[in-house]
Amino acid sequence: MTTPVPASLQKDPKRANNWKTLPVEQLTDQDVLSMPDGEYMNDQQLAFFRLKLQRLKADMLANAGETTEHLREDTVVVPDPADRATIEEEHALELRTRDRERKLLKKIEQAIARIDSGDYGYCEETGEPIGVGRLMARPTASLSLEAQQRRELKQKMFGD
């Protein structure tokens, strides 16, 4: 029994050869998804994912700068305890978000290193292709969907 493929992940035959003529900066997710399976992790795809990862990294670094500025601006003393608690809760939430982004930043750098080494797009455990659709959804993925599911099941059963 096969599960239906969402329309956003289906290959568009009209776009199958766009990767041959368009520069990497102009390629869309759909163009890369429409590439033939035999072209998996060719130079164009690797360049596309490198660019995607670099943009994600730049966005996160810009957000980090905004957080620093935001925390600096909100350090005024507020006499009302409820207002002060609200501001402190907002700061805590923002810092937790930035901590998650810091961890993601490390994964982005590891993914770029895998592109440089030629291992990007292949499962670290099995060596099988991860799949373009999964990499579109999570460009930092280092495990195939099946390997990730096995890892999560082990963690659920045995803990970290």
C-alpha atoms as a PDB file:
ATOM      1  CA  MET A   1       0.000   0.000   0.000  1.00  0.00           C
ATOM      2  CA  THR A   2       1.503   3.334  -1.035  1.00  0.00           C
ATOM      3  CA  THR A   3       0.745   6.669   0.539  1.00  0.00           C
ATOM      4  CA  PRO A   4      -0.229   9.492  -1.812  1.00  0.00           C
ATOM      5  CA  VAL A   5       2.466  12.052  -2.514  1.00  0.00           C
ATOM      6  CA  PRO A   6       1.416  15.630  -1.670  1.00  0.00           C
ATOM      7  CA  ALA A   7       0.995  17.834  -4.735  1.00  0.00           C
ATOM      8  CA  SER A   8       3.763  20.139  -3.504  1.00  0.00           C
ATOM      9  CA  LEU A   9       6.263  17.243  -3.656  1.00  0.00           C
ATOM     10  CA  GLN A  10       5.209  15.754  -6.982  1.00  0.00           C
ATOM     11  CA  LYS A  11       7.557  16.094  -9.935  1.00  0.00           C
ATOM     12  CA  ASP A  12       6.455  18.570 -12.559  1.00  0.00           C
ATOM     13  CA  PRO A  13       7.590  17.250 -15.962  1.00  0.00           C
ATOM     14  CA  LYS A  14       7.543  20.810 -17.361  1.00  0.00           C
ATOM     15  CA  ARG A  15      10.270  21.776 -14.878  1.00  0.00           C
ATOM     16  CA  ALA A  16      12.396  18.641 -15.303  1.00  0.00           C
ATOM     17  CA  ASN A  17      15.077  20.408 -17.351  1.00  0.00           C
ATOM     18  CA  ASN A  18      15.013  23.885 -15.757  1.00  0.00           C
ATOM     19  CA  TRP A  19      18.090  23.001 -13.721  1.00  0.00           C
ATOM     20  CA  LYS A  20      20.106  22.715 -16.925  1.00  0.00           C
ATOM     21  CA  THR A  21      19.459  26.304 -18.017  1.00  0.00           C
ATOM     22  CA  LEU A  22      18.750  28.364 -14.889  1.00  0.00           C
ATOM     23  CA  PRO A  23      21.475  29.653 -12.554  1.00  0.00           C
ATOM     24  CA  VAL A  24      21.391  28.168  -9.050  1.00  0.00           C
ATOM     25  CA  GLU A  25      20.096  31.436  -7.560  1.00  0.00           C
ATOM     26  CA  GLN A  26      16.971  31.228  -9.742  1.00  0.00           C
ATOM     27  CA  LEU A  27      16.148  27.575  -9.123  1.00  0.00           C
ATOM     28  CA  THR A  28      13.019  26.976  -7.070  1.00  0.00           C
ATOM     29  CA  ASP A  29      12.237  24.086  -4.764  1.00  0.00           C
ATOM     30  CA  GLN A  30       9.928  22.707  -7.454  1.00  0.00           C
ATOM     31  CA  ASP A  31      12.713  22.838 -10.069  1.00  0.00           C
ATOM     32  CA  VAL A  32      15.005  20.796  -7.839  1.00  0.00           C
ATOM     33  CA  LEU A  33      12.217  18.355  -6.934  1.00  0.00           C
ATOM     34  CA  SER A  34      11.516  17.839 -10.634  1.00  0.00           C
ATOM     35  CA  MET A  35      15.076  16.765 -11.442  1.00  0.00           C
ATOM     36  CA  PRO A  36      15.427  13.185 -12.625  1.00  0.00           C
ATOM     37  CA  ASP A  37      16.313  10.656  -9.911  1.00  0.00           C
ATOM     38  CA  GLY A  38      19.561   9.873 -11.731  1.00  0.00           C
ATOM     39  CA  GLU A  39      20.738  13.431 -11.047  1.00  0.00           C
ATOM     40  CA  TYR A  40      20.503  13.042  -7.253  1.00  0.00           C
ATOM     41  CA  MET A  41      23.043  15.284  -5.486  1.00  0.00           C
ATOM     42  CA  ASN A  42      24.600  16.563  -8.690  1.00  0.00           C
ATOM     43  CA  ASP A  43      26.548  19.832  -8.614  1.00  0.00           C
ATOM     44  CA  GLN A  44      23.407  21.917  -9.169  1.00  0.00           C
ATOM     45  CA  GLN A  45      21.548  20.315  -6.251  1.00  0.00           C
ATOM     46  CA  LEU A  46      24.534  20.652  -3.948  1.00  0.00           C
ATOM     47  CA  ALA A  47      24.909  24.327  -4.899  1.00  0.00           C
ATOM     48  CA  PHE A  48      21.162  24.843  -4.397  1.00  0.00           C
ATOM     49  CA  PHE A  49      21.224  23.317  -0.894  1.00  0.00           C
ATOM     50  CA  ARG A  50      24.426  25.194   0.026  1.00  0.00           C
ATOM     51  CA  LEU A  51      22.712  28.458  -0.928  1.00  0.00           C
ATOM     52  CA  LYS A  52      19.574  27.460   0.999  1.00  0.00           C
ATOM     53  CA  LEU A  53      21.649  26.662   4.102  1.00  0.00           C
ATOM     54  CA  GLN A  54      23.692  29.861   3.819  1.00  0.00           C
ATOM     55  CA  ARG A  55      20.524  31.961   3.576  1.00  0.00           C
ATOM     56  CA  LEU A  56      19.053  30.195   6.604  1.00  0.00           C
ATOM     57  CA  LYS A  57      22.272  30.842   8.518  1.00  0.00           C
ATOM     58  CA  ALA A  58      22.299  34.537   7.556  1.00  0.00           C
ATOM     59  CA  ASP A  59      18.670  34.925   8.659  1.00  0.00           C
ATOM     60  CA  MET A  60      19.415  33.369  12.039  1.00  0.00           C
ATOM     61  CA  LEU A  61      22.470  35.548  12.596  1.00  0.00           C
ATOM     62  CA  ALA A  62      20.385  38.634  11.778  1.00  0.00           C
ATOM     63  CA  ASN A  63      17.729  37.481  14.265  1.00  0.00           C
ATOM     64  CA  ALA A  64      20.391  37.033  16.933  1.00  0.00           C
ATOM     65  CA  GLY A  65      21.518  40.624  16.439  1.00  0.00           C
ATOM     66  CA  GLU A  66      17.927  41.818  16.753  1.00  0.00           C
ATOM     67  CA  THR A  67      17.531  39.868  19.996  1.00  0.00           C
ATOM     68  CA  THR A  68      20.599  41.496  21.494  1.00  0.00           C
ATOM     69  CA  GLU A  69      19.305  44.912  20.512  1.00  0.00           C
ATOM     70  CA  HIS A  70      15.807  44.106  21.801  1.00  0.00           C
ATOM     71  CA  LEU A  71      17.096  42.913  25.174  1.00  0.00           C
ATOM     72  CA  ARG A  72      19.246  46.031  25.499  1.00  0.00           C
ATOM     73  CA  GLU A  73      16.286  48.324  24.778  1.00  0.00           C
ATOM     74  CA  ASP A  74      13.966  46.635  27.282  1.00  0.00           C
ATOM     75  CA  THR A  75      16.249  46.910  30.305  1.00  0.00           C
ATOM     76  CA  VAL A  76      14.409  49.957  31.654  1.00  0.00           C
ATOM     77  CA  VAL A  77      13.092  49.588  35.191  1.00  0.00           C
ATOM     78  CA  VAL A  78       9.335  49.043  35.231  1.00  0.00           C
ATOM     79  CA  PRO A  79       7.715  49.730  38.598  1.00  0.00           C
ATOM     80  CA  ASP A  80       4.642  47.536  38.043  1.00  0.00           C
ATOM     81  CA  PRO A  81       5.403  43.890  39.015  1.00  0.00           C
ATOM     82  CA  ALA A  82       2.954  42.495  36.432  1.00  0.00           C
ATOM     83  CA  ASP A  83       4.563  44.475  33.605  1.00  0.00           C
ATOM     84  CA  ARG A  84       8.018  43.481  34.801  1.00  0.00           C
ATOM     85  CA  ALA A  85       6.974  39.794  34.887  1.00  0.00           C
ATOM     86  CA  THR A  86       5.578  40.058  31.361  1.00  0.00           C
ATOM     87  CA  ILE A  87       8.807  41.597  30.058  1.00  0.00           C
ATOM     88  CA  GLU A  88      10.910  38.949  31.808  1.00  0.00           C
ATOM     89  CA  GLU A  89       8.738  36.157  30.364  1.00  0.00           C
ATOM     90  CA  GLU A  90       9.098  37.632  26.863  1.00  0.00           C
ATOM     91  CA  HIS A  91      12.871  37.794  27.333  1.00  0.00           C
ATOM     92  CA  ALA A  92      12.977  34.177  28.523  1.00  0.00           C
ATOM     93  CA  LEU A  93      10.935  33.034  25.514  1.00  0.00           C
ATOM     94  CA  GLU A  94      13.163  34.972  23.131  1.00  0.00           C
ATOM     95  CA  LEU A  95      16.308  33.514  24.704  1.00  0.00           C
ATOM     96  CA  ARG A  96      14.925  29.953  24.463  1.00  0.00           C
ATOM     97  CA  THR A  97      14.148  30.565  20.803  1.00  0.00           C
ATOM     98  CA  ARG A  98      17.675  31.851  20.180  1.00  0.00           C
ATOM     99  CA  ASP A  99      19.113  28.830  22.006  1.00  0.00           C
ATOM    100  CA  ARG A 100      17.202  26.533  19.636  1.00  0.00           C
ATOM    101  CA  GLU A 101      18.500  28.582  16.716  1.00  0.00           C
ATOM    102  CA  ARG A 102      22.048  28.306  18.084  1.00  0.00           C
ATOM    103  CA  LYS A 103      21.716  24.518  17.989  1.00  0.00           C
ATOM    104  CA  LEU A 104      20.248  24.688  14.487  1.00  0.00           C
ATOM    105  CA  LEU A 105      23.134  26.938  13.431  1.00  0.00           C
ATOM    106  CA  LYS A 106      25.545  24.185  14.460  1.00  0.00           C
ATOM    107  CA  LYS A 107      23.564  21.681  12.362  1.00  0.00           C
ATOM    108  CA  ILE A 108      23.637  24.068   9.402  1.00  0.00           C
ATOM    109  CA  GLU A 109      27.421  24.326   9.642  1.00  0.00           C
ATOM    110  CA  GLN A 110      27.660  20.525   9.817  1.00  0.00           C
ATOM    111  CA  ALA A 111      25.432  20.216   6.731  1.00  0.00           C
ATOM    112  CA  ILE A 112      27.635  22.666   4.808  1.00  0.00           C
ATOM    113  CA  ALA A 113      30.666  20.614   5.865  1.00  0.00           C
ATOM    114  CA  ARG A 114      28.918  17.474   4.528  1.00  0.00           C
ATOM    115  CA  ILE A 115      28.377  19.275   1.199  1.00  0.00           C
ATOM    116  CA  ASP A 116      32.105  20.093   1.116  1.00  0.00           C
ATOM    117  CA  SER A 117      33.032  16.490   1.873  1.00  0.00           C
ATOM    118  CA  GLY A 118      30.548  15.037  -0.645  1.00  0.00           C
ATOM    119  CA  ASP A 119      28.433  13.238   1.975  1.00  0.00           C
ATOM    120  CA  TYR A 120      25.425  15.575   1.878  1.00  0.00           C
ATOM    121  CA  GLY A 121      22.117  13.965   0.948  1.00  0.00           C
ATOM    122  CA  TYR A 122      23.088  10.488   2.125  1.00  0.00           C
ATOM    123  CA  CYS A 123      22.096   8.869   5.421  1.00  0.00           C
ATOM    124  CA  GLU A 124      24.884   8.773   8.018  1.00  0.00           C
ATOM    125  CA  GLU A 125      23.720   5.342   9.258  1.00  0.00           C
ATOM    126  CA  THR A 126      22.776   3.489   6.075  1.00  0.00           C
ATOM    127  CA  GLY A 127      24.426   5.449   3.277  1.00  0.00           C
ATOM    128  CA  GLU A 128      21.127   5.512   1.370  1.00  0.00           C
ATOM    129  CA  PRO A 129      19.843   8.721  -0.268  1.00  0.00           C
ATOM    130  CA  ILE A 130      17.854  10.874   2.160  1.00  0.00           C
ATOM    131  CA  GLY A 131      15.662  12.217  -0.628  1.00  0.00           C
ATOM    132  CA  VAL A 132      15.205  15.674  -2.086  1.00  0.00           C
ATOM    133  CA  GLY A 133      11.733  16.095  -0.554  1.00  0.00           C
ATOM    134  CA  ARG A 134      13.028  15.476   2.963  1.00  0.00           C
ATOM    135  CA  LEU A 135      16.006  17.776   2.394  1.00  0.00           C
ATOM    136  CA  MET A 136      13.651  20.519   1.170  1.00  0.00           C
ATOM    137  CA  ALA A 137      11.664  20.233   4.379  1.00  0.00           C
ATOM    138  CA  ARG A 138      14.746  19.900   6.591  1.00  0.00           C
ATOM    139  CA  PRO A 139      17.987  20.868   4.823  1.00  0.00           C
ATOM    140  CA  THR A 140      20.027  19.846   7.888  1.00  0.00           C
ATOM    141  CA  ALA A 141      18.767  16.243   7.823  1.00  0.00           C
ATOM    142  CA  SER A 142      21.559  13.696   8.142  1.00  0.00           C
ATOM    143  CA  LEU A 143      19.397  10.573   8.392  1.00  0.00           C
ATOM    144  CA  SER A 144      16.921   9.017   6.008  1.00  0.00           C
ATOM    145  CA  LEU A 145      13.314   9.027   7.153  1.00  0.00           C
ATOM    146  CA  GLU A 146      13.476   5.349   8.112  1.00  0.00           C
ATOM    147  CA  ALA A 147      16.712   5.759  10.092  1.00  0.00           C
ATOM    148  CA  GLN A 148      15.282   8.807  11.877  1.00  0.00           C
ATOM    149  CA  GLN A 149      12.132   6.876  12.776  1.00  0.00           C
ATOM    150  CA  ARG A 150      14.234   4.005  14.151  1.00  0.00           C
ATOM    151  CA  ARG A 151      16.314   6.447  16.221  1.00  0.00           C
ATOM    152  CA  GLU A 152      13.209   8.142  17.614  1.00  0.00           C
ATOM    153  CA  LEU A 153      11.645   4.778  18.466  1.00  0.00           C
ATOM    154  CA  LYS A 154      14.807   3.732  20.341  1.00  0.00           C
ATOM    155  CA  GLN A 155      14.831   7.045  22.218  1.00  0.00           C
ATOM    156  CA  LYS A 156      11.183   6.593  23.118  1.00  0.00           C
ATOM    157  CA  MET A 157      11.753   3.044  24.340  1.00  0.00           C
ATOM    158  CA  PHE A 158      15.108   3.432  26.075  1.00  0.00           C
ATOM    159  CA  GLY A 159      15.461   7.158  26.686  1.00  0.00           C
ATOM    160  CA  ASP A 160      18.467   9.231  25.635  1.00  0.00           C
END
